[in-house]
Amino acid sequence: MQRDKFFKEVENVIHPNETLVKTHCAYCGMQCGMNLRVNRATNKIIGVEPRYDWPVTVGKMCPKGVTAYQQTNHDDRILKPLIRDDASLKGTKEGFREASWNEAYDLIVKKFSELQNKYGKDSLSVFSGVSMTNEKCYLTGKFARVALGTRYIDYNGRFCMSSAAGGFLRSFGVDRGSTLPWTDIHETDCLFIAGSNTAECHPTSMFRVWNVQERGGYIIVVDPRETPIARRADVHLDLKPGTDLALANGILNLLIQKGYADKEFINNHTNGFEETKELVKEFTPEYTSELTGVAPEKIIRAAEIYGKAPNAVVMFARGIEQQHKGVDNVSGYTNMALVTGKIGRPKSGVATFTGQGNGQGGREHGQKADLLPGYRKITNPKHVEEVCKVWKITPEEMPQPGVSAYEMFELMEQKTIRGLYLLCSNPAVSAPNLNFVRSAMKNLDFMLCSDFYLSESAEFADVILPSVTWSEDEGTVTNLEGRIIKINKAQEPIGESKPDWQIQVELAERLGRGKYFSYLKTAKDIADEFRLASKGGYADYYGATWDKIDKQDGVFWPCKDENDKGTPHMFLDKKFYHADGKAKICALPYRPPAEEPDEKYPLRLTTGRVVYHYLSGNQTRRIQFLRDMCPEPYVEVHPETAKIYNMEHEERVRLFTRRGEAIYKVKITEAIRKDTVFVPYHFGHEQSINLLTIAALDPISRMPEYKACAAQLEKVEIKKVQ
Amino acid sequence: MKKRLYLELENCIGCRSCLAACTQCGGHEERNRNYVYDVNPMVNRQTMPLMCLHCVNPACARSCPAQAIQIHETGAVLSALVEKCIGCQNCTIACPYGIPKFDTEQNLMYKCDLCIDRTKDSIPPMCASVCPSNTLQWLTDEEIENKKKQFNLDNGKWVTSIPYLEGETNVKVNLPGILQGITKLF
């Protein structure tokens, strides 16, 4: 149990006739502790009470967390299976009728079987997400491979964490999002935070972040916008979107030139230093400034602070990862820690701010096109054999690796994929290049969607199955620290809704694959099988029993057996996970964003989040308080840029790229670069900024470049006159 | 041990979690009772909460012709008693910080009561419980005294509100600029 100075003994208020259920938030990777208030007479969730005893967040919650409970008994919940007979209505909310579970299951099995008989096993696909428990994520991977027998499964982590995963695997040989627990963050001397709007996207980290400055430490922020955290940073490196790698190389060069390299650490624990040193030589402060648009003196100051700091943590998020060189950006910034040896000890290390609630656990256990539980590779025969033993199938029965999330839509367009089972995701808002993605979804012969609200993506489905919210099921998730924690059930599922794992077991039975699934009768049954399936993989959860999670306030993986308490700090023995035990310092040639501004599209478009909404907004846009605070998207424009276009604050303007267009209200602010515009991405239909974004994929992580493309603005009135 | 609400305005990130949480206190009829302002939205992202400061000699209570606004023994200035409030809105005019809100449908004022159901037992109010940035904190007088020592603002540039703004308040406020007095570690 790590209890630090922020922890205070506080008794909770329990109102008459209420029970408190300890759990965690429904939303991001912070997984803030909370108590759900349950009315004992109605057995319904009616509110929230802080969970002061949770060591990571000590009762703190952002506005999404405070109002999360309002999802459960919301009027928009889908209470019964829905079937749409008229396929011409796809892409709209129209035409759905309520049906029984039996009728829905019969139709799904009929359609799935027809497609697979006619076009082969791989004509079906599964697109899933990681805002669900490890148990569900694990079972979804097994369901695709064992019940459907298809190679095509991938998940929305491709739009979120895959670049961090790729970068960490290359640098460390292991992908755990943070090398240290969050309870270390406020005790470090320097936070170097790149591409993270921490105050809005992971607000409950902020009391620790600010405390670094209150202690006399430094905060360095890399962001094209002056976000709330950049406003108070000691150094704000206001770079052009999509130029992170140049900045990382430039800072690394300065760290080496100014004598901050830890030669002993480099020699004993890393490979690749000499080659990297040569490559980054070119990135002088002047050249780096030319590429990034950041003043040379700010780059020098940042390198000096990071270099001098006794302890420092390099942190990053989607800003650097959602680029077509996202993996290189991750390894590039990670180089800073490896060259200076500021890793493998308390208060120093590298961390990514995981986006989705189970963004860490959900990517480790087999929802990814090429992965099996425990972070095993589907291309490694030994790994396949190990998992086959648990699944009781033969290695020949294990499907081949599939393709990444965005590439699945390409296969739908080409009719290679004809059927889709979508769960826990809303790609009709969150995927890039949406005109193409929406048309690919429309092109499907059959689509099943499981969700608790009728999302924009569900509008493309033939059958919708009502699933449950996080509060109506139990299981584990792995938070942004790599800490496995327990989500508890506070209420019975409303209407006829069912947890996704139950849906998958029942579907598997009807598909004639019952013997591989029927014995999984509770989430706990799945947890036990899943721990076994992860055993021996490097994301080893075998020792993380629910009982231990409860007793220890969570368990950090790897946790190999009953006596293993888990691993809060990674690499304390300076052993990395590559075969020779060394980390890799990566020589990474710079390349610009896939689409650079030109005469026709002179602006840089970048996207991101606001504090009031979560991802595609399917959950948060329905919550009154959050909707009141941010009802619609807008485009942030610098006043000097607005002047050039003769645009006023709050005027509606047309923003367009080579791929699409949308109308937005202008929000004039000096807190953004003059060459950059920003739009939050939480909104659906014609308000989606992803109609405009580019699907340039990272060669390793297959992450689309959401964070940089070329765009143009236009006054709407002028267009009317024409 | 007596604790107070303490505001460190420099920390505010504008998330408005305090407002969302305000609705969660049992006695608040799910209406939030305080404010968060964008200080200069077209220039930067600075924001600040404006919470009831629970004046020792509150203008709202003094101005109330019906004596509807009571002061709790903890010092919390309570919301108007429903049975006494005559809806005159004197309090909304008298308060130097513009805190009391008015419900035009019910013709009643309502304001922050410092989550009296919680704070009477020294449990932090909802806003300070959830505040992710530690802008709102629930501290002992000793802890507040330490803050005063830590943030030495004697640099001629900034004025701190400690000990108080208009008149003495139960809530203590530190205006932006607290970091000016910090000695850097290196």
GROMACS .gro file of N, CA, C and O in nm, chain A residues 520-569:
model
  200
  520LEU      N    1  -1.773  -2.084  -1.875
  520LEU     CA    2  -1.744  -1.949  -1.823
  520LEU      C    3  -1.876  -1.884  -1.781
  520LEU      O    4  -1.944  -1.822  -1.860
  521LYS      N    5  -1.912  -1.904  -1.655
  521LYS     CA    6  -2.044  -1.861  -1.611
  521LYS      C    7  -2.044  -1.726  -1.539
  521LYS      O    8  -2.148  -1.665  -1.521
  522THR      N    9  -1.928  -1.682  -1.494
  522THR     CA   10  -1.918  -1.552  -1.426
  522THR      C   11  -1.792  -1.480  -1.475
  522THR      O   12  -1.704  -1.542  -1.535
  523ALA      N   13  -1.787  -1.351  -1.445
  523ALA     CA   14  -1.666  -1.273  -1.480
  523ALA      C   15  -1.544  -1.333  -1.408
  523ALA      O   16  -1.434  -1.334  -1.461
  524LYS      N   17  -1.566  -1.386  -1.289
  524LYS     CA   18  -1.458  -1.446  -1.211
  524LYS      C   19  -1.403  -1.571  -1.282
  524LYS      O   20  -1.281  -1.594  -1.283
  525ASP      N   21  -1.494  -1.651  -1.340
  525ASP     CA   22  -1.449  -1.769  -1.416
  525ASP      C   23  -1.355  -1.726  -1.528
  525ASP      O   24  -1.253  -1.789  -1.554
  526ILE      N   25  -1.392  -1.617  -1.597
  526ILE     CA   26  -1.309  -1.569  -1.707
  526ILE      C   27  -1.176  -1.518  -1.653
  526ILE      O   28  -1.070  -1.545  -1.709
  527ALA      N   29  -1.182  -1.447  -1.538
  527ALA     CA   30  -1.060  -1.394  -1.477
  527ALA      C   31  -0.961  -1.507  -1.450
  527ALA      O   32  -0.841  -1.494  -1.476
  528ASP      N   33  -1.011  -1.620  -1.400
  528ASP     CA   34  -0.922  -1.730  -1.366
  528ASP      C   35  -0.859  -1.791  -1.491
  528ASP      O   36  -0.740  -1.821  -1.492
  529GLU      N   37  -0.939  -1.806  -1.597
  529GLU     CA   38  -0.883  -1.860  -1.722
  529GLU      C   39  -0.784  -1.761  -1.783
  529GLU      O   40  -0.679  -1.797  -1.835
  530PHE      N   41  -0.819  -1.635  -1.774
  530PHE     CA   42  -0.737  -1.530  -1.835
  530PHE      C   43  -0.601  -1.519  -1.765
  530PHE      O   44  -0.496  -1.505  -1.829
  531ARG      N   45  -0.600  -1.529  -1.633
  531ARG     CA   46  -0.473  -1.524  -1.559
  531ARG      C   47  -0.383  -1.639  -1.604
  531ARG      O   48  -0.263  -1.621  -1.625
  532LEU      N   49  -0.445  -1.755  -1.621
  532LEU     CA   50  -0.369  -1.872  -1.665
  532LEU      C   51  -0.315  -1.851  -1.807
  532LEU      O   52  -0.201  -1.885  -1.837
  533ALA      N   53  -0.399  -1.792  -1.894
  533ALA     CA   54  -0.356  -1.770  -2.033
  533ALA      C   55  -0.242  -1.669  -2.042
  533ALA      O   56  -0.163  -1.672  -2.135
  534SER      N   57  -0.234  -1.578  -1.944
  534SER     CA   58  -0.128  -1.477  -1.947
  534SER      C   59   0.000  -1.530  -1.883
  534SER      O   60   0.107  -1.472  -1.898
  535LYS      N   61  -0.011  -1.640  -1.809
  535LYS     CA   62   0.104  -1.695  -1.732
  535LYS      C   63   0.221  -1.726  -1.825
  535LYS      O   64   0.206  -1.792  -1.928
  536GLY      N   65   0.335  -1.673  -1.790
  536GLY     CA   66   0.455  -1.700  -1.870
  536GLY      C   67   0.478  -1.596  -1.979
  536GLY      O   68   0.588  -1.583  -2.030
  537GLY      N   69   0.373  -1.522  -2.017
  537GLY     CA   70   0.392  -1.410  -2.110
  537GLY      C   71   0.456  -1.298  -2.032
  537GLY      O   72   0.461  -1.301  -1.909
  538TYR      N   73   0.508  -1.194  -2.099
  538TYR     CA   74   0.573  -1.094  -2.014
  538TYR      C   75   0.473  -1.001  -1.946
  538TYR      O   76   0.503  -0.944  -1.842
  539ALA      N   77   0.351  -0.987  -2.004
  539ALA     CA   78   0.245  -0.921  -1.928
  539ALA      C   79   0.178  -1.031  -1.846
  539ALA      O   80   0.068  -1.076  -1.878
  540ASP      N   81   0.247  -1.075  -1.743
  540ASP     CA   82   0.204  -1.191  -1.666
  540ASP      C   83   0.114  -1.146  -1.551
  540ASP      O   84   0.156  -1.074  -1.461
  541TYR      N   85  -0.014  -1.189  -1.555
  541TYR     CA   86  -0.113  -1.150  -1.455
  541TYR      C   87  -0.144  -1.267  -1.361
  541TYR      O   88  -0.236  -1.258  -1.281
  542TYR      N   89  -0.069  -1.376  -1.374
  542TYR     CA   90  -0.111  -1.499  -1.306
  542TYR      C   91  -0.129  -1.477  -1.155
  542TYR      O   92  -0.224  -1.526  -1.095
  543GLY      N   93  -0.039  -1.402  -1.094
  543GLY     CA   94  -0.047  -1.383  -0.949
  543GLY      C   95  -0.142  -1.273  -0.904
  543GLY      O   96  -0.158  -1.248  -0.785
  544ALA      N   97  -0.204  -1.204  -1.000
  544ALA     CA   98  -0.292  -1.091  -0.965
  544ALA      C   99  -0.434  -1.140  -0.941
  544ALA      O  100  -0.525  -1.116  -1.020
  545THR      N  101  -0.454  -1.207  -0.830
  545THR     CA  102  -0.588  -1.255  -0.798
  545THR      C  103  -0.674  -1.139  -0.749
  545THR      O  104  -0.622  -1.039  -0.700
  546TRP      N  105  -0.805  -1.154  -0.760
  546TRP     CA  106  -0.896  -1.047  -0.715
  546TRP      C  107  -0.876  -1.017  -0.567
  546TRP      O  108  -0.885  -0.903  -0.523
  547ASP      N  109  -0.847  -1.121  -0.493
  547ASP     CA  110  -0.826  -1.106  -0.350
  547ASP      C  111  -0.702  -1.018  -0.323
  547ASP      O  112  -0.706  -0.925  -0.241
  548LYS      N  113  -0.594  -1.046  -0.396
  548LYS     CA  114  -0.471  -0.968  -0.378
  548LYS      C  115  -0.491  -0.823  -0.423
  548LYS      O  116  -0.442  -0.730  -0.357
  549ILE      N  117  -0.563  -0.804  -0.530
  549ILE     CA  118  -0.590  -0.669  -0.580
  549ILE      C  119  -0.660  -0.588  -0.471
  549ILE      O  120  -0.628  -0.472  -0.444
  550ASP      N  121  -0.757  -0.651  -0.405
  550ASP     CA  122  -0.834  -0.585  -0.300
  550ASP      C  123  -0.744  -0.552  -0.180
  550ASP      O  124  -0.746  -0.440  -0.129
  551LYS      N  125  -0.662  -0.647  -0.140
  551LYS     CA  126  -0.579  -0.628  -0.020
  551LYS      C  127  -0.469  -0.525  -0.040
  551LYS      O  128  -0.431  -0.454   0.053
  552GLN      N  129  -0.413  -0.521  -0.162
  552GLN     CA  130  -0.294  -0.438  -0.186
  552GLN      C  131  -0.324  -0.303  -0.251
  552GLN      O  132  -0.232  -0.235  -0.295
  553ASP      N  133  -0.452  -0.267  -0.265
  553ASP     CA  134  -0.488  -0.150  -0.346
  553ASP      C  135  -0.433  -0.165  -0.487
  553ASP      O  136  -0.371  -0.074  -0.544
  554GLY      N  137  -0.456  -0.279  -0.549
  554GLY     CA  138  -0.411  -0.303  -0.686
  554GLY      C  139  -0.279  -0.378  -0.691
  554GLY      O  140  -0.206  -0.382  -0.593
  555VAL      N  141  -0.252  -0.437  -0.807
  555VAL     CA  142  -0.130  -0.514  -0.827
  555VAL      C  143  -0.066  -0.470  -0.958
  555VAL      O  144  -0.131  -0.471  -1.062
  556PHE      N  145   0.061  -0.430  -0.951
  556PHE     CA  146   0.131  -0.391  -1.073
  556PHE      C  147   0.185  -0.515  -1.143
  556PHE      O  148   0.252  -0.597  -1.080
  557TRP      N  149   0.158  -0.528  -1.276
  557TRP     CA  150   0.217  -0.642  -1.348
  557TRP      C  151   0.361  -0.609  -1.383
  557TRP      O  152   0.395  -0.493  -1.388
  558PRO      N  153   0.453  -0.704  -1.408
  558PRO     CA  154   0.427  -0.846  -1.397
  558PRO      C  155   0.411  -0.894  -1.253
  558PRO      O  156   0.476  -0.844  -1.164
  559CYS      N  157   0.321  -0.993  -1.237
  559CYS     CA  158   0.296  -1.053  -1.106
  559CYS      C  159   0.280  -1.202  -1.130
  559CYS      O  160   0.175  -1.247  -1.176
  560LYS      N  161   0.388  -1.277  -1.105
  560LYS     CA  162   0.397  -1.412  -1.160
  560LYS      C  163   0.332  -1.523  -1.077
  560LYS      O  164   0.294  -1.625  -1.131
  561ASP      N  165   0.326  -1.506  -0.947
  561ASP     CA  166   0.266  -1.614  -0.868
  561ASP      C  167   0.203  -1.561  -0.740
  561ASP      O  168   0.202  -1.441  -0.715
  562GLU      N  169   0.157  -1.655  -0.660
  562GLU     CA  170   0.082  -1.622  -0.538
  562GLU      C  171   0.162  -1.530  -0.446
  562GLU      O  172   0.108  -1.442  -0.379
  563ASN      N  173   0.293  -1.553  -0.439
  563ASN     CA  174   0.375  -1.477  -0.343
  563ASN      C  175   0.430  -1.346  -0.400
  563ASN      O  176   0.488  -1.267  -0.327
  564ASP      N  177   0.415  -1.327  -0.529
  564ASP     CA  178   0.467  -1.208  -0.596
  564ASP      C  179   0.375  -1.089  -0.565
  564ASP      O  180   0.254  -1.096  -0.589
  565LYS      N  181   0.432  -0.981  -0.509
  565LYS     CA  182   0.348  -0.865  -0.475
  565LYS      C  183   0.327  -0.774  -0.595
  565LYS      O  184   0.258  -0.673  -0.587
  566GLY      N  185   0.393  -0.802  -0.706
  566GLY     CA  186   0.380  -0.718  -0.823
  566GLY      C  187   0.499  -0.625  -0.836
  566GLY      O  188   0.590  -0.624  -0.752
  567THR      N  189   0.498  -0.542  -0.941
  567THR     CA  190   0.616  -0.465  -0.979
  567THR      C  191   0.584  -0.317  -0.999
  567THR      O  192   0.569  -0.271  -1.112
  568PRO      N  193   0.573  -0.238  -0.889
  568PRO     CA  194   0.542  -0.094  -0.907
  568PRO      C  195   0.647  -0.022  -0.992
  568PRO      O  196   0.613   0.055  -1.080
  569HIS      N  197   0.776  -0.045  -0.963
  569HIS     CA  198   0.883   0.019  -1.041
  569HIS      C  199   0.943  -0.081  -1.138
  569HIS      O  200   0.985  -0.190  -1.096
   0.00000   0.00000   0.00000
